[in-house]
PDB file of C-alpha atoms in Angstrom:
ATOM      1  CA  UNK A1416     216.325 136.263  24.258  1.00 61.00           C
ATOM      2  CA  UNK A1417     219.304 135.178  22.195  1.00 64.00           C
ATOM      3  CA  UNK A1418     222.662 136.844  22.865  1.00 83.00           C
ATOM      4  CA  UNK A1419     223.663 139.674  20.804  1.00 93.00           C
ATOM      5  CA  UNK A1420     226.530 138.925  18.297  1.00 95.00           C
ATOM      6  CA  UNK A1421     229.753 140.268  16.959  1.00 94.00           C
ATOM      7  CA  UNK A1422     228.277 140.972  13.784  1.00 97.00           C
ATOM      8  CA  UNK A1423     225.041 142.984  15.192  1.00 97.00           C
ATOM      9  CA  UNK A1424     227.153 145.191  17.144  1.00 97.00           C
ATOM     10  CA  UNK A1425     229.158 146.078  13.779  1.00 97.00           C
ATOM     11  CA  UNK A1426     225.937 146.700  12.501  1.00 98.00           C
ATOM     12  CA  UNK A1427     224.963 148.859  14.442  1.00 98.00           C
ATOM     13  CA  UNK A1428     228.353 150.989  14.400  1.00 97.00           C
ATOM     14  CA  UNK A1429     227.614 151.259  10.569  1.00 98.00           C
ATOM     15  CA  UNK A1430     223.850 152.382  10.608  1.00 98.00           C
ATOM     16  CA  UNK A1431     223.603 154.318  14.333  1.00 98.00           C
ATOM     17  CA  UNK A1432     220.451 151.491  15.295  1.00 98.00           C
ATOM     18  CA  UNK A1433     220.340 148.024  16.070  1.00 98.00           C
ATOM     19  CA  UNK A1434     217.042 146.444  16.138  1.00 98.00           C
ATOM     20  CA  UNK A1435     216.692 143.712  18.592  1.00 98.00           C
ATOM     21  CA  UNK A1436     213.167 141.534  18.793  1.00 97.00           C
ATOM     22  CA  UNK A1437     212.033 139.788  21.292  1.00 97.00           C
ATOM     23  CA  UNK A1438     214.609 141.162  23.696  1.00 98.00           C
ATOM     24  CA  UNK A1439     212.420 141.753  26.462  1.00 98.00           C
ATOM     25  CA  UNK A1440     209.138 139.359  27.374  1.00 98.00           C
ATOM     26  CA  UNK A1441     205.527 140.395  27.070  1.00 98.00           C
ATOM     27  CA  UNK A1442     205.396 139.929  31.395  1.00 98.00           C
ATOM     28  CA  UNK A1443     207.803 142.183  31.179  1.00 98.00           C
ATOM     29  CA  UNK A1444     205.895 144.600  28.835  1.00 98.00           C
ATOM     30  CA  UNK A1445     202.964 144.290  30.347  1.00 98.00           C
ATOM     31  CA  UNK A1446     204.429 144.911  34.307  1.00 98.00           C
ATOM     32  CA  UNK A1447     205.239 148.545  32.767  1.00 98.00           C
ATOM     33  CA  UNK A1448     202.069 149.285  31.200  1.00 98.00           C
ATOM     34  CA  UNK A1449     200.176 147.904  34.137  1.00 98.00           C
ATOM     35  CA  UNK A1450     202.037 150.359  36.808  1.00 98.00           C
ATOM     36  CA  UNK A1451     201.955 153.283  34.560  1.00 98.00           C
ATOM     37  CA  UNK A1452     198.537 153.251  34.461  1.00 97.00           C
ATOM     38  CA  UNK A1453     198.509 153.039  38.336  1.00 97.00           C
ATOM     39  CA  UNK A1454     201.126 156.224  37.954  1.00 97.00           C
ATOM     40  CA  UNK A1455     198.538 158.023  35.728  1.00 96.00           C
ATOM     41  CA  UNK A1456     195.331 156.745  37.873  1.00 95.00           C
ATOM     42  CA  UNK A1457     197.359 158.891  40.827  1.00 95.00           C
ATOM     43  CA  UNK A1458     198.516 161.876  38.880  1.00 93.00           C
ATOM     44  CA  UNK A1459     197.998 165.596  39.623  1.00 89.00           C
ATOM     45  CA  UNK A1460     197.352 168.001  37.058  1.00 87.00           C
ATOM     46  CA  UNK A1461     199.841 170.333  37.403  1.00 89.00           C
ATOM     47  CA  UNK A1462     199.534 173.831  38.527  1.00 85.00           C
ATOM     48  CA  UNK A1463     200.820 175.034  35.458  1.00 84.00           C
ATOM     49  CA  UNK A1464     198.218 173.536  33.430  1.00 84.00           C
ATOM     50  CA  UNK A1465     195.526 175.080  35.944  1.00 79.00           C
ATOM     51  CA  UNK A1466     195.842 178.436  36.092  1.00 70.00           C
ATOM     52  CA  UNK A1467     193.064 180.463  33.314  1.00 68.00           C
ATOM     53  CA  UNK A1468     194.837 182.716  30.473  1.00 60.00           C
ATOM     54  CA  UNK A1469     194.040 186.243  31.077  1.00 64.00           C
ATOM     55  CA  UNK A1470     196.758 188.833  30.866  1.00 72.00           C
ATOM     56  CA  UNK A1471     200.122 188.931  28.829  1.00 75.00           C
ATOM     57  CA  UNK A1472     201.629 188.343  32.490  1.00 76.00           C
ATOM     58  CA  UNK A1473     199.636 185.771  33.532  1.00 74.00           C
ATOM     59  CA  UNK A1474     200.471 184.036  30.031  1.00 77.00           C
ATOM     60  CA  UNK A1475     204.455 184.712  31.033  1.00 77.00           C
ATOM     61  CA  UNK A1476     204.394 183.223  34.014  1.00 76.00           C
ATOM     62  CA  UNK A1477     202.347 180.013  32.922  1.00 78.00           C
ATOM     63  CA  UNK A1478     205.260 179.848  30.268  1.00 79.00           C
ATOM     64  CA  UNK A1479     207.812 180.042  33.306  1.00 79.00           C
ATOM     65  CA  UNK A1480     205.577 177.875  35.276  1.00 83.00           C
ATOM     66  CA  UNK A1481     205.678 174.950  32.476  1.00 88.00           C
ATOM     67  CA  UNK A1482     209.463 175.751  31.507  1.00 87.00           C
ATOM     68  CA  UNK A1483     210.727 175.325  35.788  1.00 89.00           C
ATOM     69  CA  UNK A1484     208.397 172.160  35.451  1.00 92.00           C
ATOM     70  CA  UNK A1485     210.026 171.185  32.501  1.00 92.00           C
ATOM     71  CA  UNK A1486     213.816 171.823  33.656  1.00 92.00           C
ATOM     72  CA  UNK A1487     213.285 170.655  37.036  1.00 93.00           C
ATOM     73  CA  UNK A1488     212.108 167.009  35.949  1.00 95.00           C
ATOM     74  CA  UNK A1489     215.281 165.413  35.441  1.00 96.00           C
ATOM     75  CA  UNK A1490     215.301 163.807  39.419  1.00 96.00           C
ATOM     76  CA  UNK A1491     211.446 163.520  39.616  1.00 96.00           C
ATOM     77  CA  UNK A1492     208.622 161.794  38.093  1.00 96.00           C
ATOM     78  CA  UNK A1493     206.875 164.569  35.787  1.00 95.00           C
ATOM     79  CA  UNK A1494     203.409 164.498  33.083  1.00 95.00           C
ATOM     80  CA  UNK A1495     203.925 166.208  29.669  1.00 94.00           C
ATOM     81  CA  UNK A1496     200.303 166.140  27.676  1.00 92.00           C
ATOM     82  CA  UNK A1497     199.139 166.489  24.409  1.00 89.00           C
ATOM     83  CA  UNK A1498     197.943 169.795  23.388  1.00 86.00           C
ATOM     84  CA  UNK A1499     194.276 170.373  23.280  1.00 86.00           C
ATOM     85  CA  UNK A1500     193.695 167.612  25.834  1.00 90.00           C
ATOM     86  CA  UNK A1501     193.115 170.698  28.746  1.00 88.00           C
ATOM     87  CA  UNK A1502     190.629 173.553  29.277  1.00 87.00           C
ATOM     88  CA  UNK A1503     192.135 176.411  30.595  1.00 81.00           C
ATOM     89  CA  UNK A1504     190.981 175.885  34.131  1.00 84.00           C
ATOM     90  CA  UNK A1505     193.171 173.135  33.638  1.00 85.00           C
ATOM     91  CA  UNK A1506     190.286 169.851  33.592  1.00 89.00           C
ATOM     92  CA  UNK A1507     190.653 167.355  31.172  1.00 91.00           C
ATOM     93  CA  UNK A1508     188.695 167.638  27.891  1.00 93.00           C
ATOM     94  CA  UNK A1509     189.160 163.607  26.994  1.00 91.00           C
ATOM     95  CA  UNK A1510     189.834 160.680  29.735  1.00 91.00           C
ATOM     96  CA  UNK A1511     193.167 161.927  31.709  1.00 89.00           C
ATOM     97  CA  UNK A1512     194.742 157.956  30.490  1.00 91.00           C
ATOM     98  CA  UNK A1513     194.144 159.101  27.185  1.00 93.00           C
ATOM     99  CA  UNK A1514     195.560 162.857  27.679  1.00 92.00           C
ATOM    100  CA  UNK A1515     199.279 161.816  28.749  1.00 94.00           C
ATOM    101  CA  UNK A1516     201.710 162.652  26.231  1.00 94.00           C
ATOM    102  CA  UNK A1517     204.395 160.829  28.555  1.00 96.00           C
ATOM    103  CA  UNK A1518     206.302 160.834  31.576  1.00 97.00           C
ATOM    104  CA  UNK A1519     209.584 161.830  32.673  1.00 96.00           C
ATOM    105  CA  UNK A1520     212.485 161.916  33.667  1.00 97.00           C
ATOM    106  CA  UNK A1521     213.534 159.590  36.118  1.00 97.00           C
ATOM    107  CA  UNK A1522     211.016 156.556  36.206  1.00 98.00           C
ATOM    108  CA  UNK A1523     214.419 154.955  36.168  1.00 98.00           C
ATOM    109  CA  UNK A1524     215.577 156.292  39.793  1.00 98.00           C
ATOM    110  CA  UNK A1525     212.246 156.424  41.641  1.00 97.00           C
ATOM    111  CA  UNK A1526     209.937 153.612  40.355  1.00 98.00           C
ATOM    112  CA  UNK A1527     210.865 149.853  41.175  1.00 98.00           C
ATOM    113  CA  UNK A1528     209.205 148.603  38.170  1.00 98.00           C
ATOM    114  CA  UNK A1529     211.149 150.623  35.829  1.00 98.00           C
ATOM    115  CA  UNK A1530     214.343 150.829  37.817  1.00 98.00           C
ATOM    116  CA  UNK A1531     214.380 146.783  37.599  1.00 98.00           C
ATOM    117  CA  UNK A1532     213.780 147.389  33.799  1.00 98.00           C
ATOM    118  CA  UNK A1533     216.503 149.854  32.980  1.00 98.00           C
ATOM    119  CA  UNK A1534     219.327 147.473  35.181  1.00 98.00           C
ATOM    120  CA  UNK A1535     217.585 144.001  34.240  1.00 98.00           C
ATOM    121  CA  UNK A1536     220.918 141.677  33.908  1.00 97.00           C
ATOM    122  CA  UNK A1537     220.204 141.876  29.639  1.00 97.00           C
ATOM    123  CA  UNK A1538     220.868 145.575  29.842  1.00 98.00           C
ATOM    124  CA  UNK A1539     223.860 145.166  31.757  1.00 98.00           C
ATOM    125  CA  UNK A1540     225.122 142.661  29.795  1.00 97.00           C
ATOM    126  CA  UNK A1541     224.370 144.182  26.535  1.00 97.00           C
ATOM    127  CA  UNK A1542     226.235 147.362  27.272  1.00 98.00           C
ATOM    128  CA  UNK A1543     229.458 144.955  28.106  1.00 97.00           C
ATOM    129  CA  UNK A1544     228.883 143.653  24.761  1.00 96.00           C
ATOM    130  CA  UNK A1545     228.911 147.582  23.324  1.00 97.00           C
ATOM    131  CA  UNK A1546     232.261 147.890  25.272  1.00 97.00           C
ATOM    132  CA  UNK A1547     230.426 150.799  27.565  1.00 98.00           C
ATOM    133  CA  UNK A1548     233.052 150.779  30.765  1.00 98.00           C
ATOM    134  CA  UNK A1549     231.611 153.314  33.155  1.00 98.00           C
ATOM    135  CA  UNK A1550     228.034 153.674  31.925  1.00 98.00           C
ATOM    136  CA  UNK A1551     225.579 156.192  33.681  1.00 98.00           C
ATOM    137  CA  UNK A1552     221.633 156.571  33.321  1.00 98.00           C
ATOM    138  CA  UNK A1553     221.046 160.293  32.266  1.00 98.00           C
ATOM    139  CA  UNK A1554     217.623 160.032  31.739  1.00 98.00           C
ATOM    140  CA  UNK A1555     213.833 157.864  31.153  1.00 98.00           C
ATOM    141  CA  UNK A1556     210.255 158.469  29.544  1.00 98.00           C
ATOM    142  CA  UNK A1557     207.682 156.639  29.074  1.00 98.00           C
ATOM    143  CA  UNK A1558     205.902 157.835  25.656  1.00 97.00           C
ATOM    144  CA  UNK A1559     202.283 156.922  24.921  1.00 96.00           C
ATOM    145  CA  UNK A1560     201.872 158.456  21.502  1.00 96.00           C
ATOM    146  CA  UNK A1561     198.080 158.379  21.795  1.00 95.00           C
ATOM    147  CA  UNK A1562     195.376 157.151  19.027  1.00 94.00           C
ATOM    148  CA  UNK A1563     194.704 159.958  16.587  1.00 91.00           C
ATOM    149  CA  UNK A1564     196.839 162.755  18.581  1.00 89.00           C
ATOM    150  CA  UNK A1565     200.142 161.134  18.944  1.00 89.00           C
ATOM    151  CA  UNK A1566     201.902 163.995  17.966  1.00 89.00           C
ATOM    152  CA  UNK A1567     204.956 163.799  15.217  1.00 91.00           C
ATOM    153  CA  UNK A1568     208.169 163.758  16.351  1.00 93.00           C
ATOM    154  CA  UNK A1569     210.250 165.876  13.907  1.00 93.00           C
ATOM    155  CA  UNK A1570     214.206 164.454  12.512  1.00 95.00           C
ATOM    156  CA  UNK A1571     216.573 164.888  15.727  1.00 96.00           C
ATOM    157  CA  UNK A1572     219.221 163.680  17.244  1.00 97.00           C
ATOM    158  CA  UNK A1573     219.520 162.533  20.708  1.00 97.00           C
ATOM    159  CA  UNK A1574     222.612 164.647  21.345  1.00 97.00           C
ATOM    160  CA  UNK A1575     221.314 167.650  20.085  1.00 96.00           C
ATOM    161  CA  UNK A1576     219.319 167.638  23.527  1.00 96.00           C
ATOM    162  CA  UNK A1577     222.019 165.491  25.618  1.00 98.00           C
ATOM    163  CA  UNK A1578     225.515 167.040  24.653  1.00 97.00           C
ATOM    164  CA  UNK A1579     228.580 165.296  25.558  1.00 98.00           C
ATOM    165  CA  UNK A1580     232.502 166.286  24.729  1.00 97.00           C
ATOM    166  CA  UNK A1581     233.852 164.490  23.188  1.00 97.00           C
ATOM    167  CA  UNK A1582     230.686 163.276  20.903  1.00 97.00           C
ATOM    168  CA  UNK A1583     229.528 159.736  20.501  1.00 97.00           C
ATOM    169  CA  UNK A1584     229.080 159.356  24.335  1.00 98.00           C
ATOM    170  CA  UNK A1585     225.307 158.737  24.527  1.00 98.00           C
ATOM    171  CA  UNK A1586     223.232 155.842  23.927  1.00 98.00           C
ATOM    172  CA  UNK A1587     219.306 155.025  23.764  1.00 98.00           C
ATOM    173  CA  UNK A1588     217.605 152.180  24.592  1.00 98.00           C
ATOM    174  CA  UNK A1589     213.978 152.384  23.164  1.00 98.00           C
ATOM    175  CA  UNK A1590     211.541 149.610  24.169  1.00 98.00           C
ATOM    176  CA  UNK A1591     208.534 148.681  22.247  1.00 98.00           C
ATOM    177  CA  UNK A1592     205.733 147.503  25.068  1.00 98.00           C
ATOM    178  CA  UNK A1593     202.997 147.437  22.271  1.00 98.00           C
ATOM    179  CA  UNK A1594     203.987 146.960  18.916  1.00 98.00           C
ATOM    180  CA  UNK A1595     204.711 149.749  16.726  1.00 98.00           C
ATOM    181  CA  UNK A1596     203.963 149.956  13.140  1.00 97.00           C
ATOM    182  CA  UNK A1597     203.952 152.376  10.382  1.00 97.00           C
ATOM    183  CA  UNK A1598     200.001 153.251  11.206  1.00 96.00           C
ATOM    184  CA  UNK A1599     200.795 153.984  15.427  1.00 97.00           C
ATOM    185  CA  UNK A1600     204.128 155.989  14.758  1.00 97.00           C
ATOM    186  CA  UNK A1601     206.952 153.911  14.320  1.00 98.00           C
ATOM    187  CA  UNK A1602     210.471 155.498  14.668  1.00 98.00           C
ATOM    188  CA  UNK A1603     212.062 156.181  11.148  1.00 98.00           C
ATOM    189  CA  UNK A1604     216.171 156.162  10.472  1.00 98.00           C
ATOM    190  CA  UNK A1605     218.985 157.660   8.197  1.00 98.00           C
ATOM    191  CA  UNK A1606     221.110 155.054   8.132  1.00 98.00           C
ATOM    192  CA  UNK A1607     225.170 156.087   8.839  1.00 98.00           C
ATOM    193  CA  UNK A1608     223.804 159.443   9.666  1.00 98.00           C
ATOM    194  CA  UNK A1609     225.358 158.878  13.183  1.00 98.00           C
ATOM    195  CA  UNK A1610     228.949 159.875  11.649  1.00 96.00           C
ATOM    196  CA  UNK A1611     228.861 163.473  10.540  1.00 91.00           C
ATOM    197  CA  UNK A1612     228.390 165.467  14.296  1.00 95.00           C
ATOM    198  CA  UNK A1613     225.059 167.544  15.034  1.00 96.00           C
ATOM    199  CA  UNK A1614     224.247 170.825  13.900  1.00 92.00           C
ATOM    200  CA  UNK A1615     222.217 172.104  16.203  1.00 95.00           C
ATOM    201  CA  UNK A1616     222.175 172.434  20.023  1.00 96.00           C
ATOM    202  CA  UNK A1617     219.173 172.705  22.699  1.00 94.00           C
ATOM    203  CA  UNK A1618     220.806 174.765  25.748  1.00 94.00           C
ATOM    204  CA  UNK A1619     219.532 176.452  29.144  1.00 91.00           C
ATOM    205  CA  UNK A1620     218.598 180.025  28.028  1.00 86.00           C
ATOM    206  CA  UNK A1621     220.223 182.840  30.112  1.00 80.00           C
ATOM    207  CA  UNK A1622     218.489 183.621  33.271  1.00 74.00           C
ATOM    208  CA  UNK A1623     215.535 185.936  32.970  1.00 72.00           C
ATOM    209  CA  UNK A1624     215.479 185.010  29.437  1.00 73.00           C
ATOM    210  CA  UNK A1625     211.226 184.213  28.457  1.00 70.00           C
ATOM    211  CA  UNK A1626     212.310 181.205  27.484  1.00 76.00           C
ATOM    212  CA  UNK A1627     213.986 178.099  29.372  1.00 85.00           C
ATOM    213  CA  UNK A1628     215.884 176.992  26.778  1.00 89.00           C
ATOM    214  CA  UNK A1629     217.443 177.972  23.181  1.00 90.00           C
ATOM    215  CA  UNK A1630     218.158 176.410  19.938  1.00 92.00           C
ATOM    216  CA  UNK A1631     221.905 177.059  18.906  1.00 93.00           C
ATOM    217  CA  UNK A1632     222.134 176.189  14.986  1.00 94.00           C
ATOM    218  CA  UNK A1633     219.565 174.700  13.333  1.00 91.00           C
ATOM    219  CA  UNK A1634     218.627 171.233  11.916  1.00 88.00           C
ATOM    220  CA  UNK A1635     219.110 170.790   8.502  1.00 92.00           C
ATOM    221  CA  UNK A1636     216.573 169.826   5.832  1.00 92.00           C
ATOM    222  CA  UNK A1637     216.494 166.455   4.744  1.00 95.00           C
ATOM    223  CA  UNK A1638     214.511 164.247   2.423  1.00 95.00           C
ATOM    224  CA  UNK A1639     212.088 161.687   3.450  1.00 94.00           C
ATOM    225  CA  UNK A1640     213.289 159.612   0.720  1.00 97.00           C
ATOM    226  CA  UNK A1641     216.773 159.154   2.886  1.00 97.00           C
ATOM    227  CA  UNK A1642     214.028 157.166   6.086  1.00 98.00           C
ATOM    228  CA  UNK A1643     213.617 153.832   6.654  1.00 98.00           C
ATOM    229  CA  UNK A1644     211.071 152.690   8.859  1.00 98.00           C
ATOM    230  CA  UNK A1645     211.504 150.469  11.718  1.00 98.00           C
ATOM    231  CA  UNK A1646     208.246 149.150  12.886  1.00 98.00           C
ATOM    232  CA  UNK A1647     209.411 146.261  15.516  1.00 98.00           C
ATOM    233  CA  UNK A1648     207.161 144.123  18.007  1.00 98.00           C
ATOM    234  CA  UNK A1649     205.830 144.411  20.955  1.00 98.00           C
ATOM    235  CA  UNK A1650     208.922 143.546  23.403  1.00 98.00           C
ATOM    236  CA  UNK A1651     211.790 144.445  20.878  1.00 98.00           C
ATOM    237  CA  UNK A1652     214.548 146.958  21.854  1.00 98.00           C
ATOM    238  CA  UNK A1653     215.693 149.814  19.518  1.00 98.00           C
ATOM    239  CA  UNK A1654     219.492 150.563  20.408  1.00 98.00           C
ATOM    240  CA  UNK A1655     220.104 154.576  19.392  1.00 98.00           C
ATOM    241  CA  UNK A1656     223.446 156.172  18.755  1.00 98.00           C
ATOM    242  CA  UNK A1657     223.432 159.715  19.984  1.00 98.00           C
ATOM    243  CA  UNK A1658     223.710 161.072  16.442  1.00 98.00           C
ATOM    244  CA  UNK A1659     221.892 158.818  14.074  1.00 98.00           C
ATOM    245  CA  UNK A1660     218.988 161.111  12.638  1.00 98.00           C
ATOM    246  CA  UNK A1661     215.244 159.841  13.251  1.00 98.00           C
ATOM    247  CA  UNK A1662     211.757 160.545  13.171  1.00 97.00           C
ATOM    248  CA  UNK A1663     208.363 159.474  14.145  1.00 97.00           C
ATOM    249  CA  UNK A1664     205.265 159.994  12.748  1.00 95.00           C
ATOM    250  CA  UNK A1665     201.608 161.423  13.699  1.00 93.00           C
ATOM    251  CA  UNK A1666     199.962 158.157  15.126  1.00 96.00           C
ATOM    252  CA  UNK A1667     196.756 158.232  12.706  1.00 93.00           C
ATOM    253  CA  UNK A1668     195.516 155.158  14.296  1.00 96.00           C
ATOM    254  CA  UNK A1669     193.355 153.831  16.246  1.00 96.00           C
ATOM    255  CA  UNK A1670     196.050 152.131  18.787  1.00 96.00           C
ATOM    256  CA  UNK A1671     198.334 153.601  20.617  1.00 95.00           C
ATOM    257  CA  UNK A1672     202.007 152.737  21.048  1.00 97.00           C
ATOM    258  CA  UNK A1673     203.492 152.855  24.427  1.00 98.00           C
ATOM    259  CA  UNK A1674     207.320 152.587  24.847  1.00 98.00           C
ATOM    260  CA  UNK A1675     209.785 153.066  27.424  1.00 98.00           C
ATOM    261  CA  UNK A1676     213.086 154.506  26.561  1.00 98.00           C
ATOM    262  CA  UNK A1677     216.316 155.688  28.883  1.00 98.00           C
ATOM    263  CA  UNK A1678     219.501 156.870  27.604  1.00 98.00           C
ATOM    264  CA  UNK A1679     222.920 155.674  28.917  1.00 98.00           C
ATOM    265  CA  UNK A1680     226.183 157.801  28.504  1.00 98.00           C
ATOM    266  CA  UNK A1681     229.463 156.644  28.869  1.00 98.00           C
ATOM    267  CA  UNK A1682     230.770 158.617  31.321  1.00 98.00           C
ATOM    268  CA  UNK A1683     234.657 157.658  31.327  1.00 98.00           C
ATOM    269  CA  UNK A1684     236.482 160.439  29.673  1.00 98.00           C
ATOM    270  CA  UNK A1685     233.377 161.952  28.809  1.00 98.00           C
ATOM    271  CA  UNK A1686     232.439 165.608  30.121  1.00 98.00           C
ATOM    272  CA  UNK A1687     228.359 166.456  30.313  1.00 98.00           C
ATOM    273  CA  UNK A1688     227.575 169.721  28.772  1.00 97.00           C
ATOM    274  CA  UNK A1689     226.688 172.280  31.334  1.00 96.00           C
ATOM    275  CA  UNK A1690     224.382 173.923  29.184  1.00 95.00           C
ATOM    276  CA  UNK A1691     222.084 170.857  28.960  1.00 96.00           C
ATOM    277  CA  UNK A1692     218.583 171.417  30.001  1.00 94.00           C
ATOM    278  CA  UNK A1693     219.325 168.079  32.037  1.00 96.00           C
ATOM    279  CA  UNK A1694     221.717 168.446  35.288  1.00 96.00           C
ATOM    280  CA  UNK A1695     222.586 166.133  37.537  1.00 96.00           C
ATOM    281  CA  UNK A1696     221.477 166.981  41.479  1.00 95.00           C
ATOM    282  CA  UNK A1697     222.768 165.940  44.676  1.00 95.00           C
ATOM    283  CA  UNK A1698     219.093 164.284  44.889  1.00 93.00           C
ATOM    284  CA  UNK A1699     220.055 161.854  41.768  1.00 96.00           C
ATOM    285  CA  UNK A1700     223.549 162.111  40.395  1.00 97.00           C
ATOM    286  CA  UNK A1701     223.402 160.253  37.212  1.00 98.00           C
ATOM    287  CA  UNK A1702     223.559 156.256  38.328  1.00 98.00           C
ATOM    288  CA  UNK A1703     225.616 152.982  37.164  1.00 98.00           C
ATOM    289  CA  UNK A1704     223.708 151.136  34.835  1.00 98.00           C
ATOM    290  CA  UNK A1705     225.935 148.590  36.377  1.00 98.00           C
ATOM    291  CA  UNK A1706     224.786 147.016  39.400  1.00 95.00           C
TER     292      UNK A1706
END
């Protein structure tokens, strides 16, 4: 993969994305796809997914039950699935392969495939490039985005989930291992909208709240006409500014489009929200992307 220039870097300080093909190879690509599937082959279905609805209690604690699972993933290797995929006893309704919604949240810490991925020298080298000094791996998925159910993912912004002070800290690095087009769910972008802050906040609820977490303000509305799609091949690398505003799609096709995606934050001068869903533990501070 060529070197990434001057000029691309400016780019992507004026639109909040920076499209890079080719960047990683189709071994590469494939070597992820091949030991996820080994992950999935292995997987447990959770005992949250298991237990059969009866009472309002029962439904309560199956809420708490998902939500611990949920907030407790950031240092472990977790499955999030599609809805609909499960029967309430908890047994899968289509093949379990097909049922994964994705994985998370620290492929990058516990799996050598991954790991290698997320510190391959290219990384490293382009977050010199981006002038990132101390940077730290907060967090990894791997998204499937299934044929036919690969749900939509509404307009966000990274740090409305992954707040820093001061702003502007986080990064994502979104890798397509299949390519993604307008049909499988391609990510869409406002261009520039990295610039104007975030308006809304995803925080740990108070304890003995019924939920685990809490929206503070709220996301505005904005026109479709202001997306622009970025469908990208197989082996390109999406770079994602904390703030830029983006979408995906309901895949409505027959293919599905697997990616792997970690985000980075700069952590000198840079304080990590408390009230993130995603801590830090003495199991797996946040690690160098630097090696």
């Amino acid at each position: 993969m060529a070197s990434v220039t001057q000029q691309q870097i400016q780019k992507f300080h004026k639109d909040g994305f920076l499209v890079l093909e080719q960047f990683f190879s189709a071994e590469e690509c494939d070597s992820m796809r091949s030991q996820i599937q080994k992950i999935v082959a292995e997987m447990e279905v959770p005992p949250h997914c298991r237990t059969e609805f009866s009472t309002r209690q029962e439904e309560q604690l199956q809420a708490q039950g998902s939500s611990d699972y949920f907030l407790n993933s950031g240092d472990k290797i977790r499955f999030f699935f599609e809805k609909g995929v499960l029967d309430e006893k908890g047994n899968f309704l289509i093949p379990k392969e097909k049922s994964v919604s994705k994985i998370g949240h620290a492929l990058h810490a516990y799996d050598p495939v991954f790991k290698q991925i997320t510190h391959s020298p290219k990384v490293q080298e382009l977050g010199r490039k981006l002038g990132l000094e101390r940077p730290v791996v907060v967090q990894s998925m791997y998204i499937f985005k299934q044929p036919r159910i690969g749900g939509e993912v509404t307009p966000h912004q990274d740090a409305t989930f992954l707040h820093t002070e001061p702003l502007g800290r986080i990064l994502g690095f979104w890798i397509a291992l299949e390519d993604a087009t307008q049909e499988n769910g391609c990510l869409w972008f406002i261009p520039g909208s990295h610039t104007n802050g975030i308006t809304r906040r995803m925080v740990r609820a108070a304890s003995g709240a019924s939920t685990c977490v809490e929206f503070v303000g709220s996301e505005p509305a904005y026109d479709d006409k202001q997306f622009t799609p970025l469908p990208i091949s197989k082996g390109g690398l999406i770079l994602i500014h904390g703030e830029v505003v983006h979408k995906s799609e309901l895949n409505s096709s027959e293919s599905s489009r697997h990616v792997f995606t970690f985000h980075v934050m700069e952590s000198k001068g840079t304080t990590w929200s408390k009230e993130n869903w995603l801590q830090p533990t003495p199991e797996l501070p946040f690690p160098s992307l630097y090696t």
